[in-house]
Coordinates of C-alpha atoms in Angstrom, one line a residue:
Chain S
M1 CA 0.0 -0.2 -0.1
I2 CA 1.2 3.5 -0.6
E3 CA -0.8 6.6 -0.6
R4 CA 0.9 10.0 -1.7
V5 CA -0.9 13.1 -0.9
I6 CA 0.0 16.7 -1.9
I7 CA -1.7 19.4 0.2
A8 CA -1.7 23.0 -1.0
G9 CA -3.1 26.3 -0.1
S10 CA -2.1 29.9 0.5
G11 CA -0.1 30.6 3.5
G12 CA -2.3 30.8 6.7
Q13 CA -4.9 28.0 5.6
G14 CA -3.1 25.5 7.6
V15 CA -1.9 23.0 4.8
M16 CA 1.3 22.1 6.7
L17 CA -0.6 21.3 9.8
L18 CA -3.2 19.5 8.0
G19 CA -0.3 17.3 6.6
K20 CA 1.5 16.9 10.1
V21 CA -1.9 15.8 11.7
L22 CA -2.3 13.2 8.9
A23 CA 1.1 12.1 8.8
E24 CA 1.3 11.7 12.6
A25 CA -2.0 9.9 12.9
A26 CA -0.8 7.5 10.1
M27 CA 2.3 6.9 12.2
R28 CA 0.1 6.1 15.2
Q29 CA -1.7 3.5 13.1
G30 CA 1.4 1.7 12.4
W31 CA 2.3 2.9 8.8
Q32 CA 5.5 4.3 7.5
V33 CA 5.2 8.0 6.8
S34 CA 7.2 11.0 5.5
W35 CA 6.1 14.6 5.4
F36 CA 7.9 17.1 3.2
P37 CA 7.2 20.8 3.1
A38 CA 7.6 23.6 0.8
Y39 CA 10.3 25.6 2.6
G40 CA 10.8 28.2 0.0
P41 CA 9.6 32.0 0.0
E42 CA 6.5 30.7 -0.9
V43 CA 5.5 29.8 2.6
R44 CA 5.8 33.5 3.3
G45 CA 2.3 34.5 1.6
G46 CA 2.0 32.7 -1.8
T47 CA 1.3 29.0 -2.3
S48 CA 2.2 26.7 0.3
Y49 CA 2.2 23.0 0.1
C50 CA 3.3 19.9 1.6
M51 CA 3.8 16.2 0.7
V52 CA 2.7 13.1 2.8
V53 CA 3.3 9.5 1.9
I54 CA 1.9 6.9 3.7
S55 CA 3.0 3.2 3.1
D56 CA 3.3 -0.2 4.5
R57 CA 7.0 -0.2 3.2
Q58 CA 9.9 1.7 3.6
I59 CA 9.2 5.1 1.9
G60 CA 11.6 6.0 -1.1
S61 CA 11.3 9.6 -2.2
P62 CA 9.1 11.7 0.0
Y63 CA 8.8 14.2 -3.1
I64 CA 5.8 13.3 -4.9
D65 CA 5.7 13.7 -8.6
N66 CA 2.4 11.7 -9.2
A67 CA -0.1 11.8 -6.3
D68 CA -2.7 9.5 -5.4
T69 CA -4.5 12.6 -3.7
V70 CA -4.0 16.2 -4.4
I71 CA -5.8 18.7 -1.9
V72 CA -6.2 22.2 -2.8
L73 CA -7.5 24.9 -0.7
N74 CA -7.3 27.8 -3.3
N75 CA -7.2 28.4 -6.8
P76 CA -3.6 29.2 -7.4
S77 CA -2.9 25.9 -5.9
L78 CA -5.5 24.1 -8.1
E79 CA -3.5 25.5 -11.1
K80 CA -0.3 24.6 -9.8
F81 CA -1.2 21.1 -8.7
K82 CA -4.0 19.7 -10.6
G83 CA -1.6 18.3 -13.2
K84 CA 0.0 16.1 -10.5
V85 CA -3.1 13.9 -9.8
G86 CA -2.1 10.4 -11.1
N87 CA -4.6 8.2 -13.2
K88 CA -7.6 7.1 -10.9
G89 CA -6.5 9.6 -8.3
M90 CA -8.5 12.0 -6.3
L91 CA -8.6 15.8 -6.1
I92 CA -10.3 17.3 -3.2
A93 CA -10.9 21.1 -3.7
N94 CA -12.1 23.9 -1.8
S95 CA -15.1 25.2 -3.7
S96 CA -15.2 28.4 -1.5
L97 CA -12.0 29.6 -3.1
A98 CA -11.2 27.2 -6.1
G99 CA -12.7 27.3 -9.6
N100 CA -14.2 24.3 -11.5
F101 CA -12.1 21.4 -12.8
T102 CA -12.8 18.3 -14.5
A103 CA -10.3 15.7 -16.0
S104 CA -11.1 12.0 -17.0
G105 CA -9.5 9.5 -14.8
V106 CA -9.8 11.9 -11.7
K107 CA -12.1 11.6 -9.0
L108 CA -13.4 15.1 -7.8
L109 CA -14.6 15.8 -4.5
S110 CA -15.5 19.5 -4.3
F111 CA -17.1 21.3 -1.2
P112 CA -17.1 24.7 0.3
F113 CA -14.6 23.9 3.3
T114 CA -13.9 27.5 4.1
D115 CA -17.9 28.2 4.3
I116 CA -18.3 25.0 6.4
A117 CA -15.6 26.2 8.8
M118 CA -17.2 29.7 9.1
K119 CA -20.4 28.0 9.8
I120 CA -18.9 26.2 12.9
G121 CA -17.7 29.5 13.9
N122 CA -13.9 29.3 13.4
I123 CA -12.5 29.9 9.7
K124 CA -9.2 28.4 11.2
V125 CA -10.4 24.8 11.3
T126 CA -11.1 24.6 7.6
N127 CA -8.1 22.4 7.4
M128 CA -9.8 19.9 9.6
V129 CA -13.1 19.8 7.7
V130 CA -11.0 18.9 4.7
L131 CA -9.0 16.2 6.7
G132 CA -12.4 15.0 7.7
C133 CA -13.5 14.7 4.0
Y134 CA -10.2 13.0 3.2
L135 CA -10.5 10.4 6.1
A136 CA -13.9 9.4 5.0
A137 CA -13.3 9.3 1.4
K138 CA -9.9 7.5 1.6
K139 CA -10.5 5.3 4.8
I140 CA -6.8 4.7 5.0
V141 CA -6.3 6.6 8.6
D142 CA -8.8 6.1 11.3
R143 CA -10.3 9.0 12.8
G144 CA -9.7 7.7 16.4
N145 CA -5.9 8.1 15.7
V146 CA -6.6 11.7 14.2
L147 CA -8.5 12.4 17.7
K148 CA -5.4 11.1 19.5
V149 CA -3.0 13.6 17.7
F150 CA -5.6 16.4 18.3
D151 CA -5.4 15.6 22.2
A152 CA -1.6 15.6 21.8
M153 CA -1.1 18.9 19.9
A154 CA -3.7 21.1 21.4
P155 CA -2.6 23.7 23.9
S156 CA -3.7 22.7 27.5
G157 CA -6.5 24.7 28.9
K158 CA -7.9 25.5 25.4
K159 CA -10.8 23.1 25.3
E160 CA -12.8 25.1 22.8
I161 CA -10.1 24.8 20.2
L162 CA -10.0 21.1 20.8
A163 CA -14.0 21.0 20.3
A164 CA -13.8 23.2 17.2
N165 CA -11.3 20.9 15.5
R166 CA -13.6 17.9 16.4
M167 CA -16.6 19.2 15.2
A168 CA -14.7 20.2 11.9
L169 CA -13.4 16.7 11.5
Q170 CA -17.0 15.6 11.9
E171 CA -18.5 17.9 9.5
G172 CA -15.7 17.1 6.9
E173 CA -16.7 13.2 7.2
R174 CA -20.3 14.1 7.0
L175 CA -19.9 15.4 3.3
V176 CA -18.8 12.0 2.1
N177 CA -20.7 9.8 4.5
G178 CA -23.9 11.8 4.5
Chain I
M1 CA 6.4 -3.2 22.2
S2 CA 9.1 -1.3 20.5
E3 CA 10.5 2.1 21.5
K4 CA 8.1 5.0 21.0
R5 CA 8.1 6.4 17.3
I6 CA 7.9 10.3 17.2
L7 CA 7.9 12.4 14.1
M8 CA 10.8 14.5 13.6
S9 CA 12.4 16.4 10.8
G10 CA 16.1 15.5 9.8
N11 CA 17.3 18.8 11.1
E12 CA 15.7 18.2 14.6
A13 CA 16.7 14.6 14.8
I14 CA 20.4 15.7 14.4
A15 CA 20.0 18.3 16.9
E16 CA 18.4 15.8 19.3
G17 CA 21.0 13.2 18.5
A18 CA 23.8 15.6 19.4
I19 CA 22.1 16.7 22.7
R20 CA 21.8 13.1 23.7
A21 CA 25.4 12.4 22.4
G22 CA 26.5 15.0 25.1
C23 CA 27.3 18.0 22.7
A24 CA 28.4 20.5 25.3
F25 CA 28.7 23.4 22.9
Y26 CA 27.0 24.5 19.9
A27 CA 27.9 27.6 17.7
G28 CA 26.0 28.4 14.5
Y29 CA 24.5 31.1 12.1
P30 CA 21.3 30.6 10.2
I31 CA 20.7 29.4 6.6
T32 CA 18.0 27.7 4.8
P33 CA 17.6 24.7 4.7
Q34 CA 19.1 23.8 7.9
N35 CA 17.3 26.3 10.2
E36 CA 15.4 24.1 12.1
L37 CA 18.7 22.6 13.4
I38 CA 19.9 25.9 14.9
A39 CA 16.3 26.6 16.0
Y40 CA 16.2 23.4 18.0
M41 CA 19.7 24.1 19.5
A42 CA 18.7 27.5 20.6
K43 CA 15.7 26.1 22.5
N44 CA 17.0 22.8 24.0
M45 CA 20.7 23.4 24.6
P46 CA 20.2 26.0 27.3
K47 CA 17.4 23.6 28.8
A48 CA 20.0 20.6 28.9
G49 CA 22.5 23.1 30.7
R50 CA 24.8 23.3 27.6
V51 CA 26.2 26.1 25.6
F52 CA 24.1 27.5 22.6
I53 CA 25.6 30.6 20.7
Q54 CA 24.2 32.2 17.6
A55 CA 27.5 33.5 16.3
E56 CA 28.0 36.8 14.2
S57 CA 29.1 34.8 11.1
E58 CA 29.8 31.2 10.0
L59 CA 33.6 31.9 10.5
A60 CA 33.0 32.9 14.0
A61 CA 31.1 29.9 14.7
I62 CA 33.6 27.4 13.4
N63 CA 36.4 28.9 15.4
M64 CA 34.4 29.0 18.6
V65 CA 33.9 25.2 18.0
Y66 CA 37.5 25.0 17.6
G67 CA 37.9 26.6 21.0
A68 CA 35.5 24.6 22.8
S69 CA 36.9 21.4 21.4
A70 CA 40.6 22.4 22.3
A71 CA 39.1 22.9 25.8
G72 CA 37.8 19.2 25.7
F73 CA 34.2 19.7 25.1
R74 CA 32.0 17.9 22.6
A75 CA 31.2 20.5 20.1
M76 CA 29.2 20.9 16.8
T77 CA 28.3 23.7 14.3
S78 CA 26.0 23.2 11.5
S79 CA 25.1 25.2 8.2
S80 CA 24.4 24.7 4.4
S81 CA 26.6 24.8 1.3
P82 CA 27.6 28.4 1.0
G83 CA 27.9 28.6 5.0
I84 CA 30.1 25.6 5.0
S85 CA 32.4 27.2 2.5
L86 CA 32.7 30.0 4.8
K87 CA 33.9 27.6 7.6
Q88 CA 36.6 26.0 5.5
E89 CA 39.6 27.7 7.1
G90 CA 38.5 26.9 10.5
I91 CA 37.8 23.3 9.6
S92 CA 41.5 23.1 8.2
Y93 CA 42.8 24.4 11.2
I94 CA 40.7 21.9 13.5
S95 CA 42.0 19.0 11.3
G96 CA 45.7 20.4 11.6
A97 CA 45.0 20.6 15.5
Q98 CA 43.5 17.2 15.4
L99 CA 40.6 18.0 17.3
P100 CA 37.1 16.2 17.2
A101 CA 34.2 18.3 16.1
I102 CA 31.0 17.7 14.3
I103 CA 30.1 19.8 11.3
V104 CA 26.8 19.5 9.8
N105 CA 26.2 20.4 6.1
I106 CA 22.4 20.2 4.9
M107 CA 23.3 20.8 1.4
R108 CA 21.7 23.3 -1.0
G109 CA 22.3 24.3 -4.6
G110 CA 25.4 25.9 -5.8
P111 CA 27.9 27.1 -6.8
G112 CA 28.0 30.6 -5.2
L113 CA 24.7 31.6 -3.4
G114 CA 22.9 29.1 -5.4
N115 CA 19.4 28.4 -4.3
I116 CA 17.7 26.8 -1.4
A117 CA 16.9 23.6 -3.2
P118 CA 18.2 20.3 -2.1
A119 CA 21.6 19.2 -3.8
Q120 CA 24.4 16.9 -3.4
S121 CA 27.1 19.3 -5.0
D122 CA 29.2 19.6 -2.2
Y123 CA 30.7 16.0 -2.4
F124 CA 34.0 16.9 -3.5
Q125 CA 34.3 19.6 -0.8
A126 CA 33.5 17.2 1.7
T127 CA 35.4 14.3 0.7
R128 CA 38.6 15.9 -0.6
G129 CA 39.0 18.5 2.1
G130 CA 37.4 21.8 1.4
G131 CA 40.3 23.9 3.2
H132 CA 43.9 23.8 2.4
G133 CA 46.5 21.2 3.5
D134 CA 46.5 17.3 3.7
Y135 CA 43.7 16.5 5.6
R136 CA 40.4 14.5 5.7
L137 CA 37.1 14.5 7.5
I138 CA 35.2 11.4 8.3
V139 CA 31.9 12.0 6.1
L140 CA 28.8 10.3 7.1
A141 CA 25.7 10.5 4.8
P142 CA 22.3 9.6 6.3
A143 CA 19.2 8.7 4.1
S144 CA 16.6 8.8 6.6
V145 CA 15.8 10.9 9.7
Q146 CA 16.3 7.9 12.0
E147 CA 19.8 7.4 10.4
A148 CA 20.4 11.2 10.7
Y149 CA 19.8 10.8 14.4
D150 CA 22.0 7.6 14.8
L151 CA 25.0 8.7 12.7
T152 CA 25.0 12.1 14.5
R153 CA 25.4 10.1 17.7
E154 CA 27.9 7.9 16.1
G155 CA 29.8 10.7 14.7
F156 CA 30.6 12.2 18.1
A157 CA 32.1 8.9 19.3
L158 CA 34.3 8.5 16.0
A159 CA 35.3 12.3 16.3
D160 CA 36.5 11.7 20.0
K161 CA 38.0 8.3 19.2
Y162 CA 40.3 9.5 16.2
R163 CA 40.6 13.3 17.2
I164 CA 39.2 14.1 13.8
A165 CA 36.3 16.2 12.5
V166 CA 33.5 14.4 11.4
M167 CA 30.9 15.8 8.8
I168 CA 27.3 14.8 8.7
L169 CA 26.3 15.4 4.9
G170 CA 22.8 15.5 4.0
D171 CA 20.7 17.7 1.7
G172 CA 17.7 19.8 2.0
V173 CA 15.1 17.0 1.7
L174 CA 16.6 15.0 4.5
G175 CA 16.8 18.2 6.5
Q176 CA 13.3 19.3 6.0
M177 CA 11.5 16.0 5.8
M178 CA 9.6 14.4 8.8
E179 CA 9.7 10.8 9.5
P180 CA 9.2 8.6 12.6
V181 CA 12.4 8.3 14.8
T182 CA 12.9 6.1 17.8
L183 CA 15.1 7.9 20.3
A184 CA 17.0 4.8 21.6
G185 CA 19.7 4.8 24.0
K186 CA 21.1 7.8 26.1
N187 CA 24.4 8.7 24.6
A188 CA 27.0 7.9 22.1
G189 CA 29.2 6.3 24.4
K190 CA 30.8 8.4 27.5
P191 CA 33.0 11.3 26.1
L192 CA 36.5 9.9 26.4
P193 CA 38.9 11.3 28.8
K194 CA 40.9 13.9 26.8
R195 CA 44.1 14.2 28.2
W196 CA 45.5 16.5 25.5
A197 CA 42.7 19.1 26.2
L198 CA 43.7 22.4 27.5
T199 CA 42.1 22.5 30.9
G200 CA 44.5 24.4 32.9
C201 CA 48.0 23.1 33.8
K202 CA 48.6 23.5 37.3
D203 CA 50.7 20.6 38.7
R204 CA 51.1 19.3 35.1
K205 CA 53.1 19.7 32.0
P206 CA 51.1 22.3 29.4
N207 CA 49.3 20.6 26.8
V208 CA 49.8 22.3 23.3
V209 CA 47.0 22.2 20.8
K210 CA 47.8 23.9 17.4
S211 CA 48.3 23.6 13.7
F212 CA 51.3 25.7 13.4
F213 CA 54.6 24.0 13.2
M214 CA 57.6 26.0 12.3
A215 CA 60.4 24.0 13.6
E216 CA 62.6 22.2 10.8
G217 CA 60.6 18.8 10.0
G218 CA 57.8 19.6 12.5
L219 CA 55.0 20.0 10.1
E220 CA 56.1 16.9 8.2
K221 CA 56.1 14.8 11.5
A222 CA 52.6 16.3 12.1
N223 CA 51.3 15.4 8.6
L224 CA 52.8 12.0 9.0
D225 CA 50.8 11.4 12.1
L226 CA 47.7 12.6 10.4
Q227 CA 48.4 10.2 7.6
K228 CA 48.8 7.3 9.9
K229 CA 45.4 8.1 11.5
Y230 CA 43.8 8.4 8.2
K231 CA 45.0 4.9 7.1
I232 CA 43.5 3.3 10.2
I233 CA 40.3 5.2 9.7
E234 CA 40.3 4.0 6.1
K235 CA 40.8 0.4 7.1
K236 CA 38.3 0.4 9.9
E237 CA 35.5 2.7 9.4
K238 CA 34.2 2.1 5.9
R239 CA 30.1 1.7 6.0
Y240 CA 27.8 0.9 3.4
E241 CA 24.6 -0.8 2.5
G242 CA 24.3 -3.3 -0.3
L243 CA 21.2 -4.7 -1.8
F244 CA 21.0 -7.9 -4.3
L245 CA 24.8 -7.6 -4.8
K246 CA 25.4 -11.5 -5.6
D247 CA 23.7 -11.7 -9.0
A248 CA 23.6 -8.1 -10.2
E249 CA 24.6 -7.1 -13.5
L250 CA 24.0 -3.4 -13.0
I251 CA 24.6 -1.7 -9.8
L252 CA 23.2 1.5 -8.7
V253 CA 25.3 3.6 -6.5
A254 CA 23.7 6.4 -4.6
Y255 CA 23.7 8.0 -1.3
G256 CA 21.5 10.0 1.1
T257 CA 18.1 11.1 -0.4
T258 CA 19.0 9.9 -3.8
A259 CA 19.7 6.4 -2.5
R260 CA 16.1 6.3 -1.1
I261 CA 14.8 6.9 -4.9
A262 CA 17.4 4.5 -6.3
K263 CA 16.2 1.8 -4.1
N264 CA 12.4 2.3 -5.1
A265 CA 13.6 2.0 -8.6
L266 CA 15.6 -1.1 -7.8
F267 CA 12.3 -2.8 -6.3
R268 CA 10.5 -2.0 -9.5
L269 CA 13.4 -3.3 -11.8
R270 CA 13.5 -6.4 -9.8
G271 CA 10.1 -7.1 -10.2
K272 CA 10.4 -7.0 -14.0
G273 CA 13.1 -9.4 -13.6
R274 CA 16.3 -7.1 -14.0
K275 CA 19.2 -8.2 -12.0
V276 CA 20.0 -5.0 -10.6
G277 CA 21.5 -4.2 -7.2
L278 CA 22.4 -1.0 -4.9
I279 CA 25.4 0.2 -3.1
R280 CA 24.7 3.1 -0.8
P281 CA 27.7 4.4 0.6
I282 CA 27.0 5.5 4.3
S283 CA 30.7 6.7 4.9
L284 CA 31.6 8.8 1.8
W285 CA 35.2 9.2 3.4
P286 CA 36.6 6.7 3.8
F287 CA 34.7 5.5 0.7
P288 CA 33.6 1.9 0.9
A289 CA 35.8 0.6 -1.8
D290 CA 35.5 -3.0 -0.8
A291 CA 31.9 -3.0 -1.7
F292 CA 33.0 -2.6 -5.4
R293 CA 35.9 -5.2 -5.0
M294 CA 34.1 -8.5 -5.1
P295 CA 35.9 -11.2 -6.7
G296 CA 34.0 -12.4 -10.2
R297 CA 31.8 -9.7 -10.4
K298 CA 31.3 -8.3 -13.8
A299 CA 28.6 -5.5 -13.3
R300 CA 28.3 -2.2 -14.6
Y301 CA 27.8 0.6 -12.4
L302 CA 25.6 3.7 -12.5
T303 CA 25.7 6.4 -9.9
V304 CA 22.6 8.8 -9.2
E305 CA 23.1 12.0 -7.6
M306 CA 22.0 15.4 -7.3
S307 CA 25.2 16.8 -8.6
Y308 CA 26.9 16.5 -12.1
G309 CA 28.7 13.2 -11.1
Q310 CA 30.9 14.0 -8.2
M311 CA 30.9 10.4 -6.7
V312 CA 31.7 9.0 -10.1
E313 CA 35.4 9.1 -9.6
D314 CA 35.3 7.4 -6.4
V315 CA 33.2 4.5 -8.1
K316 CA 35.8 4.4 -10.9
L317 CA 38.6 4.3 -8.5
S318 CA 37.0 1.6 -6.2
S319 CA 35.7 -0.6 -9.0
G320 CA 38.4 -0.4 -11.5
C321 CA 36.1 0.2 -14.2
A322 CA 37.1 2.8 -16.6
E323 CA 33.5 3.6 -17.5
V324 CA 30.8 4.4 -15.1
D325 CA 27.5 5.6 -16.2
F326 CA 25.8 8.5 -14.4
L327 CA 22.2 10.0 -13.9
G328 CA 22.2 13.2 -12.0
R329 CA 20.5 16.6 -11.7
S330 CA 21.7 19.6 -9.6
G331 CA 20.2 23.1 -8.8
G332 CA 16.7 22.1 -7.8
G333 CA 15.9 18.9 -9.8
I334 CA 15.6 15.6 -7.9
P335 CA 16.3 12.5 -10.1
G336 CA 12.9 10.8 -10.3
E337 CA 12.4 7.0 -9.8
E338 CA 10.8 6.8 -13.5
E339 CA 14.1 8.6 -14.9
I340 CA 16.3 5.7 -13.1
V341 CA 14.0 3.1 -14.2
N342 CA 14.1 4.2 -18.0
K343 CA 17.9 4.8 -17.8
V344 CA 18.4 1.2 -16.5
N345 CA 16.1 -0.2 -18.9
R346 CA 18.0 1.5 -21.8
M347 CA 21.2 0.4 -20.4
M348 CA 20.3 -3.4 -20.1
I349 CA 18.6 -3.8 -23.6

């Protein structure tokens, strides 16, 4: 099994954290994982991205040319990375900020993640709505492991942040599971 | 249950490895892509009761390491390619004075200021001695975050054992990438007693640590001592990983991040019945020449690098092959698995 995920958006949308939570949850599940960030000037305002590889074997390159899943949170990211979706790959797009996209051989999931996060009451949890959607769509990483990562990462004494993230994850899963 | 795995970047793992190996002194100056290393040291060295200094320059940092090491402390500095060039004078002095030290180079693109993309184009500088004089560094090239942690700890032990500077040579991918790490063990062997160190000479003969030998024949004798030491290291400290070497008709040679990609290509090619093997040098100096000198082997070699073939020379010298094939990119490109597979397929027609 190998799952290669590119996660892209604008700086501040939480794409690095989304990748880290995914990688850490996958690690807790016993998979081999790698997380590789864009570390150039793009992390200071432009398009930012990270690459996560999950596998049952030793991981070769952490750099992804052909992705199984591409997640884009804004339109520049969609333009930059839509060509990286491999055959029979999945593209998860944030329709709040990214335009339309169709390609043969690509499964497209498009939802207004930013709007959903605003409805929950915290635009900052957009990334976790997306993660919930990804978990439900791909079923590689269990939500239980993600919740454990939330518990480990959340600053102590900030219960409302934890609650908002849990809610976001759940809303994201509901987009796929109904 | 095995040891707990935690997710860490290569830069952080090297820093944590150093702290757990008893690194008492770190001085450095920021540069991408190794900034997480110096940041980790800034945060955690003082907590461990050690010394952290953000120096005013790379030159200052390496000379602080020179001083700390002369005083008997386990000392380290880190940088990336252009910064390592700036440190070369100090590295040469440290080598001449036979001092242990750890120098980390998380390589980026060059020459000049280059760019911040991952690269392996400092191979010549690292393995031939980037400063002046007849000296060598032990050069260790990790290919994973776990190995970055392990080799840093081992590096401290080797540096003390041989009174030599050890370079940990990684690239931007290794420094930036996060992978699971097991932080096993507590230290890299106890620091050896350093009877040569400058610790204050009350009631004993003064120790002398220097790289300046003006007396007739003095420098030649010092250089012969160095050569003797290097011969021993060449004999004892070669490290490599070999895969499918017994029946291989074509052997990929790659180190660090590139070796991971080559390994993926290797498994794909083996799956198609291609008799391909892999030699991954872990010590770049001493170069694992033995791996290339198996009796009866009639394999061709293909080196894969993020440079324009700097390791090819060592593969030629070690294997005795006049022709060694090469696949590489430098300046921002990373050789892809597909590229390697295609090249091998063309070679094995």
